[in-house]
Each structure stands twice: as C-alpha cells, then as structure tokens.
XYZ file of C-alpha atoms in Angstrom:
437
model
C 0.191 0.152 -0.003
C 1.243 3.641 -1.093
C 0.722 6.702 0.948
C -1.857 7.880 -2.066
C -4.205 4.997 -1.249
C -3.948 5.799 2.544
C -7.660 6.876 4.472
C -6.593 10.299 5.430
C -7.746 9.343 9.011
C -4.942 6.425 8.709
C -2.372 9.398 7.086
C -3.108 11.868 10.150
C -1.648 9.113 12.809
C 1.479 8.505 10.338
C 2.110 12.141 10.068
C 1.978 12.360 14.132
C 4.356 9.972 14.175
C 6.387 11.520 11.888
C 6.650 14.354 14.047
C 7.109 13.900 17.382
C 10.363 11.134 15.848
C 12.463 13.186 13.192
C 14.875 11.483 14.846
C 13.705 8.076 13.727
C 13.412 7.991 9.755
C 13.441 4.098 10.052
C 11.049 4.258 12.669
C 8.587 6.540 10.476
C 8.527 3.840 7.900
C 8.742 0.801 9.970
C 5.215 2.668 11.532
C 3.471 3.054 8.744
C 4.317 -0.395 7.271
C 2.845 -1.618 10.425
C 0.217 0.437 11.080
C -1.572 -0.247 7.935
C -0.343 -4.199 7.872
C -3.992 -5.334 9.129
C -5.754 -2.701 7.112
C -3.937 -3.260 4.172
C -3.795 -7.239 3.874
C -5.801 -9.190 6.593
C -9.465 -7.902 6.420
C -11.849 -9.590 4.134
C -15.716 -10.020 4.438
C -17.591 -12.807 5.075
C -20.568 -13.882 2.404
C -22.896 -11.691 4.470
C -20.647 -8.892 4.262
C -19.163 -9.137 8.051
C -15.597 -8.777 8.482
C -13.386 -11.413 8.389
C -9.642 -10.842 9.879
C -7.063 -13.866 9.309
C -4.077 -13.510 11.366
C -1.955 -12.457 8.311
C 0.393 -16.301 7.261
C -2.914 -18.391 8.575
C -6.138 -17.818 6.558
C -8.041 -18.221 9.684
C -9.458 -15.828 12.011
C -8.952 -15.900 16.170
C -11.185 -14.040 18.130
C -7.770 -13.033 20.202
C -5.672 -11.698 17.475
C -8.254 -10.108 14.959
C -9.328 -8.337 18.005
C -5.473 -6.990 18.812
C -4.643 -6.168 14.825
C -8.087 -4.075 14.891
C -7.213 -2.542 18.026
C -5.314 0.371 17.193
C -7.688 1.256 14.590
C -9.949 2.308 17.534
C -8.023 5.514 17.779
C -9.051 6.150 13.842
C -12.549 4.962 14.295
C -13.129 8.177 17.066
C -13.311 10.589 13.989
C -13.736 7.862 11.029
C -17.348 6.401 10.604
C -16.019 4.254 8.439
C -13.514 2.858 10.161
C -16.504 2.307 13.310
C -18.683 0.939 10.830
C -16.067 -1.812 10.402
C -15.331 -2.574 13.761
C -18.396 -2.606 14.738
C -19.078 -5.590 12.367
C -15.882 -7.405 13.276
C -17.873 -7.253 16.413
C -21.146 -8.917 15.360
C -19.020 -11.437 13.142
C -17.477 -12.266 16.551
C -20.346 -12.835 19.280
C -21.934 -14.879 16.040
C -18.482 -16.749 16.288
C -19.072 -17.319 20.204
C -22.555 -18.513 19.856
C -21.425 -21.084 17.264
C -18.691 -22.582 19.272
C -17.490 -20.628 22.655
C -14.812 -23.360 22.879
C -13.139 -22.865 19.527
C -10.158 -20.667 19.066
C -10.751 -20.046 15.272
C -12.791 -19.866 12.892
C -12.926 -20.411 8.873
C -14.687 -18.062 6.679
C -16.643 -19.822 5.594
C -17.847 -23.938 7.030
C -15.529 -25.207 4.347
C -14.163 -27.932 6.688
C -10.486 -26.430 6.777
C -8.054 -26.695 9.757
C -7.609 -29.537 12.449
C -10.698 -31.420 11.536
C -8.892 -34.550 12.987
C -8.493 -32.911 16.520
C -10.488 -35.410 19.284
C -12.782 -32.814 19.989
C -16.591 -31.525 19.010
C -15.494 -29.757 15.519
C -17.704 -28.084 12.759
C -16.799 -27.417 9.760
C -16.966 -23.895 10.444
C -14.260 -24.087 13.115
C -10.446 -23.752 11.954
C -9.067 -25.141 15.657
C -11.338 -25.813 18.952
C -8.827 -24.938 21.443
C -10.202 -23.628 24.441
C -8.499 -20.208 25.872
C -9.854 -18.019 28.303
C -8.808 -14.960 26.362
C -10.561 -16.202 23.246
C -14.253 -14.956 25.505
C -12.374 -11.948 26.867
C -11.171 -9.921 23.768
C -14.249 -9.501 21.723
C -15.527 -7.799 24.668
C -12.825 -5.718 25.157
C -13.430 -4.350 21.547
C -16.601 -3.509 21.730
C -16.377 -1.721 25.112
C -13.875 -0.105 23.842
C -15.408 0.604 20.301
C -18.442 2.312 22.864
C -15.938 4.808 24.567
C -14.085 5.330 21.414
C -17.384 6.384 19.542
C -20.162 7.037 22.243
C -22.284 3.987 19.652
C -24.128 1.089 21.492
C -25.355 0.385 18.389
C -23.140 -3.437 18.241
C -24.247 -4.485 21.987
C -27.838 -6.158 19.945
C -29.052 -9.226 20.157
C -26.682 -11.368 19.211
C -23.705 -9.436 21.743
C -26.435 -10.201 24.687
C -26.834 -13.862 23.186
C -22.955 -14.535 22.978
C -22.165 -13.322 26.948
C -24.721 -15.526 28.329
C -23.171 -18.295 26.398
C -19.745 -16.410 27.650
C -20.482 -16.532 31.146
C -22.219 -20.384 30.628
C -18.882 -21.203 29.538
C -16.820 -19.229 32.376
C -19.471 -21.056 35.367
C -18.768 -24.587 33.590
C -15.271 -23.975 33.950
C -15.058 -22.982 37.450
C -16.172 -27.037 38.202
C -14.254 -28.309 35.178
C -13.927 -31.546 37.003
C -17.259 -32.358 37.245
C -19.431 -29.844 35.075
C -16.998 -29.664 32.008
C -17.939 -31.209 28.399
C -14.888 -30.190 26.638
C -11.929 -32.226 26.135
C -9.534 -31.732 23.419
C -6.576 -34.244 21.811
C -4.442 -34.099 19.011
C -2.599 -37.174 17.994
C 1.052 -37.538 17.310
C 1.845 -33.844 18.029
C 4.008 -32.099 20.769
C 3.078 -31.902 24.554
C 1.749 -28.908 24.145
C -0.646 -28.943 21.063
C -2.385 -31.772 23.136
C -4.491 -31.810 26.582
C -3.356 -35.110 28.967
C -5.879 -37.203 30.962
C -7.967 -38.344 27.564
C -8.263 -34.804 26.694
C -9.230 -32.977 29.992
C -6.006 -31.655 30.907
C -4.281 -31.901 35.071
C -6.597 -32.315 37.609
C -7.442 -29.449 39.143
C -9.653 -28.384 42.593
C -12.223 -25.466 42.678
C -10.743 -21.774 43.555
C -13.435 -19.848 42.019
C -11.277 -19.196 39.173
C -12.233 -19.972 35.462
C -10.290 -23.163 34.051
C -8.306 -22.856 31.011
C -6.429 -25.678 28.351
C -4.501 -23.480 26.372
C -2.860 -20.534 27.140
C -2.930 -17.365 24.350
C 0.056 -18.732 22.587
C -1.802 -21.739 21.436
C 0.385 -23.931 23.930
C -1.366 -26.824 26.524
C -1.688 -24.784 29.912
C 0.499 -26.553 32.482
C -1.755 -26.353 35.312
C -5.494 -25.060 34.232
C -6.120 -22.217 36.613
C -4.628 -19.849 33.837
C -3.984 -16.875 35.822
C -3.442 -13.672 33.358
C -6.715 -15.052 31.456
C -8.574 -14.983 35.066
C -7.126 -11.424 35.308
C -8.690 -10.683 31.636
C -11.694 -12.387 32.909
C -12.497 -10.003 35.597
C -11.821 -6.862 33.344
C -14.598 -8.413 30.926
C -16.648 -8.937 33.566
C -16.081 -5.322 34.631
C -17.298 -4.324 31.339
C -20.160 -6.543 30.672
C -21.441 -4.819 34.147
C -20.676 -1.503 32.517
C -22.863 -2.835 29.319
C -25.551 -4.167 30.958
C -26.269 -1.159 32.929
C -26.199 1.616 30.587
C -27.944 -0.271 27.721
C -29.760 -4.027 28.276
C -30.803 -2.718 32.401
C -31.082 -6.859 33.271
C -30.990 -7.339 37.236
C -30.950 -10.908 36.914
C -27.671 -10.451 34.156
C -26.344 -8.003 36.648
C -26.237 -10.171 39.824
C -24.461 -13.430 37.802
C -22.059 -10.822 36.090
C -20.997 -9.322 39.692
C -21.081 -12.700 41.401
C -18.940 -14.540 38.860
C -16.601 -11.043 39.048
C -16.349 -11.308 42.584
C -15.586 -15.227 42.446
C -12.733 -15.433 40.109
C -10.615 -12.518 41.471
C -11.662 -14.576 45.079
C -9.841 -17.148 43.795
C -7.016 -14.807 42.506
C -6.553 -13.434 45.421
C -6.410 -16.183 47.606
C -4.582 -19.083 45.028
C -2.294 -16.863 42.322
C -0.609 -14.893 45.136
C 2.299 -16.824 45.877
C 5.783 -16.146 47.895
C 8.974 -16.416 45.604
C 12.035 -16.979 47.572
C 13.655 -14.410 45.899
C 10.831 -11.927 45.253
C 8.508 -12.274 47.806
C 4.746 -12.278 47.249
C 3.833 -12.516 43.191
C 1.968 -13.819 41.248
C 1.842 -17.068 39.537
C 1.536 -18.261 35.867
C -1.150 -20.666 36.582
C -1.800 -23.041 39.490
C -4.385 -25.755 40.216
C -5.804 -25.430 43.221
C -4.150 -27.847 45.620
C -0.762 -26.263 45.887
C 1.320 -26.045 42.412
C 2.161 -23.424 40.849
C 3.791 -22.114 37.554
C 6.441 -19.191 38.310
C 6.736 -18.187 34.680
C 5.261 -15.552 32.163
C 5.139 -15.953 28.123
C 5.046 -13.691 25.689
C 1.727 -13.678 24.528
C -0.991 -11.372 25.875
C -2.589 -11.786 28.536
C 0.462 -12.644 30.449
C 1.412 -11.205 34.068
C 3.543 -8.598 32.249
C 0.117 -7.086 30.584
C -2.132 -6.900 33.966
C -2.397 -3.212 34.570
C -2.285 -2.910 30.161
C -5.512 -5.330 30.421
C -6.902 -3.139 32.951
C -6.039 -5.543 36.064
C -4.724 -3.753 39.124
C -2.841 -0.569 38.884
C 0.455 0.033 37.139
C 1.858 0.671 40.523
C 0.589 -2.077 42.450
C 3.408 -3.640 44.723
C 2.342 -7.142 43.748
C 2.511 -6.037 39.892
C 5.733 -4.465 40.645
C 7.688 -7.490 42.199
C 5.753 -9.880 39.888
C 7.454 -7.223 37.126
C 10.976 -7.853 38.184
C 10.815 -11.504 38.651
C 9.359 -11.517 35.067
C 11.963 -9.611 33.717
C 14.746 -11.450 35.511
C 16.375 -14.975 34.832
C 14.487 -16.512 37.353
C 11.568 -16.582 34.637
C 12.647 -19.437 32.591
C 11.239 -17.459 29.195
C 13.492 -14.164 30.042
C 16.117 -14.106 27.105
C 19.767 -11.850 26.945
C 21.213 -11.576 23.413
C 23.530 -9.775 22.047
C 20.979 -7.669 19.913
C 17.704 -8.253 21.923
C 16.703 -8.745 25.568
C 13.332 -9.182 26.704
C 10.417 -12.260 26.990
C 10.044 -14.960 24.576
C 7.746 -18.392 24.825
C 7.752 -22.122 24.696
C 6.149 -21.671 21.249
C 8.848 -20.415 19.572
C 12.925 -21.702 19.314
C 15.186 -21.060 22.496
C 17.015 -17.909 22.998
C 13.912 -16.147 20.612
C 12.310 -12.986 21.826
C 8.582 -12.009 21.125
C 8.017 -8.410 20.143
C 4.909 -8.152 21.298
C 6.309 -8.760 24.714
C 8.682 -6.109 24.051
C 5.836 -4.208 22.951
C 3.771 -4.672 26.274
C 6.899 -3.913 28.256
C 7.007 -0.302 26.522
C 3.751 0.330 27.539
C 3.524 -0.714 30.949
C 6.689 0.757 31.782
C 6.809 3.748 34.416
C 10.039 5.550 33.125
C 10.529 7.770 29.822
C 14.106 5.891 29.370
C 13.263 2.225 29.618
C 10.346 3.263 26.851
C 12.701 4.385 24.596
C 15.544 1.823 25.189
C 12.786 -0.465 23.952
C 11.692 1.144 21.010
C 15.393 1.574 19.967
C 16.062 -2.039 20.410
C 12.415 -2.598 17.985
C 13.689 -0.449 15.277
C 16.906 -1.856 15.145
C 16.236 -5.773 14.950
C 13.244 -5.901 12.608
C 15.619 -8.052 10.474
C 15.710 -5.262 7.917
C 11.842 -6.180 6.855
C 10.369 -2.958 8.589
C 7.680 -5.697 10.038
C 7.396 -7.181 13.393
C 7.591 -11.014 14.029
C 6.221 -13.152 16.315
C 10.073 -14.604 17.953
C 13.025 -13.268 17.054
C 16.350 -14.604 17.412
C 17.985 -12.143 20.424
C 21.579 -13.005 18.920
C 20.665 -12.480 15.476
C 17.647 -10.179 14.435
C 17.672 -11.650 10.706
C 16.131 -14.721 11.988
C 12.704 -14.766 13.267
C 9.607 -16.562 12.786
C 6.183 -16.127 10.776
C 7.149 -12.897 8.257
C 3.169 -11.969 8.326
C 2.269 -11.623 11.936
C -0.293 -8.857 11.976
C -0.730 -9.317 15.604
C 2.750 -7.806 16.683
C 2.555 -5.083 13.982
C -0.346 -4.133 15.656
C 0.985 -4.077 19.135
C 4.571 -2.169 17.931
C 1.860 0.498 16.358
C 0.074 0.838 19.856
C 3.296 1.230 21.684
C 4.738 3.912 19.297
C 1.538 5.729 19.261
C 1.494 5.708 23.142
C 4.678 7.227 23.189
C 3.013 10.152 21.191
C 0.193 10.455 23.838
C -2.263 8.781 21.681
C -4.383 6.181 23.384
C -7.616 3.949 23.118
C -10.801 6.101 24.602
C -12.074 4.055 27.410
C -8.588 1.869 27.625
C -6.342 1.436 30.777
C -3.453 3.409 29.080
C -5.877 6.512 28.506
C -6.681 6.193 32.058
C -3.012 5.740 33.480
C -2.038 8.893 30.983
C -4.913 11.469 31.970
C-alpha cells in the first residue's frame, strides 16, 4: 500500500509519528508499514458482508488476534465513521462465532471444513481450531467496550452481543468446576505435548478455586495447570466491562447479579490462590496454579500475560504485587526471559530457545513507568526488525535476521499501539488512557 492509498484518518496518525520522532527516519517507515498491515492485507469479508480478519500467514480468524490486530484502529474510529462501522461489524462477527462454538479459538471464513478437523473434540466445518482459551472470550468483549468508549455508539450491543454474553457466562461458570461439570476435552494425535491435553483430553487435574479453567494459553500451547492466572485477570476486567454495558444498555437485574457474582468469585480465587511467595521476589503472581498447591512461576510473551495485567486493566501500574511480579518476569528467574547480543526480553516455549517476542517488548514498553525504559525498547525494536520494516513472532536474540512468521499482523499492531502511546495517543477508555490523563 502506498501513501496515496492511505485513508486520511490513517495518514493523520502516520504524520503524527513523523512529527514526534523526526530523529528516527526508520521508525517512520516501520510505523506506516506496521500500522497499515491489518487494514491492507488481512481484512476481508464473509458472504454476509461482515469483516473477517485473518492472522496473516494463516487463513483463519482467531478471536484474540483479530481483536488485537484491529485495536489500534479504534483511535482512527473516533473520527472515521467508516472504520467505526468496520469494527462494529467485526464485533458482530466475533459474537456470532462465539454462539457457534464458545470453546473454539479460531474460525474459517466459511463452513469449509478447513483446519484441524481430525482433532478429538467436537469440531464443526466452521471451526479451524478448538483449543479452549479464556482470552478468546475476553477479547471480543474488550473490543465492543472500547468501541463504545471511542465512538459513543452502543448500537453494536445488539441481540447477538447479548446472546454471546450469556454463552460466555455459561462457559466460565461451567469451567469453574471443570472436573465435574465440563463437557470439553481436546486431544491431537502424534504431536508435541504442548499441542494436546493429557488425561484423555481433560488436562491436569484441578481443584475448585473460584477461578475459571483454561485448556490452553494465548500461545495456543497447553496449560501446565488449568487456572491460567493472567487470563483469569482478563476475565475479571471483561466482566467489569459487561457490568457497565448491562447497566447502560440492557438493564437486566438478573444478568447484573450473575456478572457480579462470577467476577467476585474469580477475583477472590486470584487473590487466594495466585499470589504465591517466591524465594527471591516475595509475594508475586504465579502464571498458573491448580488449586491444590502446585504453581508455575513464569511468564509467556503472549497477551494476556502477567506483564500485561495493568495494560489490560487488572490492577494499577504501581501495585506492589505487580511491581514485584514484573521484577521477577524481567529477570533470569523467569525461564522464558532471554538475554542476547541484540535483544533482551520475554520469549515463549511456543518458539525456539533464545527467541524474544516483539509483542512482549511492546507490552513492556506500554507498562513501563520510565521514559528511559520506553525509549530503550523502542530503539531495540527499530534495530531488530530483520531489515523488513515489520515485527515478527519470535526473533533470535543474537541474530535479528532469524525470526518466525514473516507476516504476523498481531505483532505489527502491538508495535503500532506502543509507538502511538509514545506520541500521547491512546485508545479511549483503555487503562493506558486512564493512566496517562
């Protein structure tokens, strides 16, 4: 896409970055390429005329990725009715997918049977993959809420949105008691352990905590223990959004009671079971727990992560537990913290050893409280793009020309939001906007 094809509302953002950072000519080119990537290369339509957003190099739509890919355009939608309409259409499509199968994480554009149809779970031809992840249900709620905050419109909180809300609540309540109540199981044969669930597809055994169970992390890797703490944090935030939406639009008293009850139960579960004592860092959040005392001290690059908690809206940027957790995450005590000759940051078991994820670096920048840390991360990202002008999934920390996923729109979008935040531009109603008033 050349500059002459760029909508005026997009060009305004590109010009702002150029004016803010004249000393970084490479950044100006990178921002334009990354910011336009979702719009120019991944946005298509279904037969019904609703938006369908592929991840880039995979022709399916993830509920998580599609939200994150489109999120920077909320800042455009404030003054661009056409983009606001596109985002509202995406919300409707996401909510329809959730009603189709709330346990699925990725969908086909049509009911064409593509994807992982051989998995041992209840697949349908419209589902690309059925790895159940809490965050898949959080992200569409977040997008709908932030569209309301950005534009003032509540038209997208329609019957589809309300029906999907009831479905989401059903699943989260059911998965509070995964061992006794859940209908979900998942197995994939002849693959690495992280692509399937043990115990006949039920996952590692858990005890009741009040939190809600997840089979997989936002990396699409299997959880070690079923209570994935950052995703439960995100669920608390999403339930808070639903509470506000219901109060403003639907005014359902029974629905309000149900939302508040579930939110409080998950929050109490986090506080009772997820805060654990680390031998070096004191009380910090574990990444996963099982309710019986087992815990997993780590953080992954994908969002939701522990690092991203205040970015998503769980807690404050200066909460003592978050600060202690952040110190742990950005240290060698985190098994997926990587230090190389060119990059330092958080990687993932989803990608090769010694690879750092630009998504995690963008999150680190947006949750940093010092301008020196923010600029250091910005300069690192500018210099380690593999000379492509784009972000990638994982990058070799000692050779930035070695990376995974050349076309990965989620990473490009996160980088774009980070750069705009350095220009003082934030998504209205987001935690970043509230923290930088």
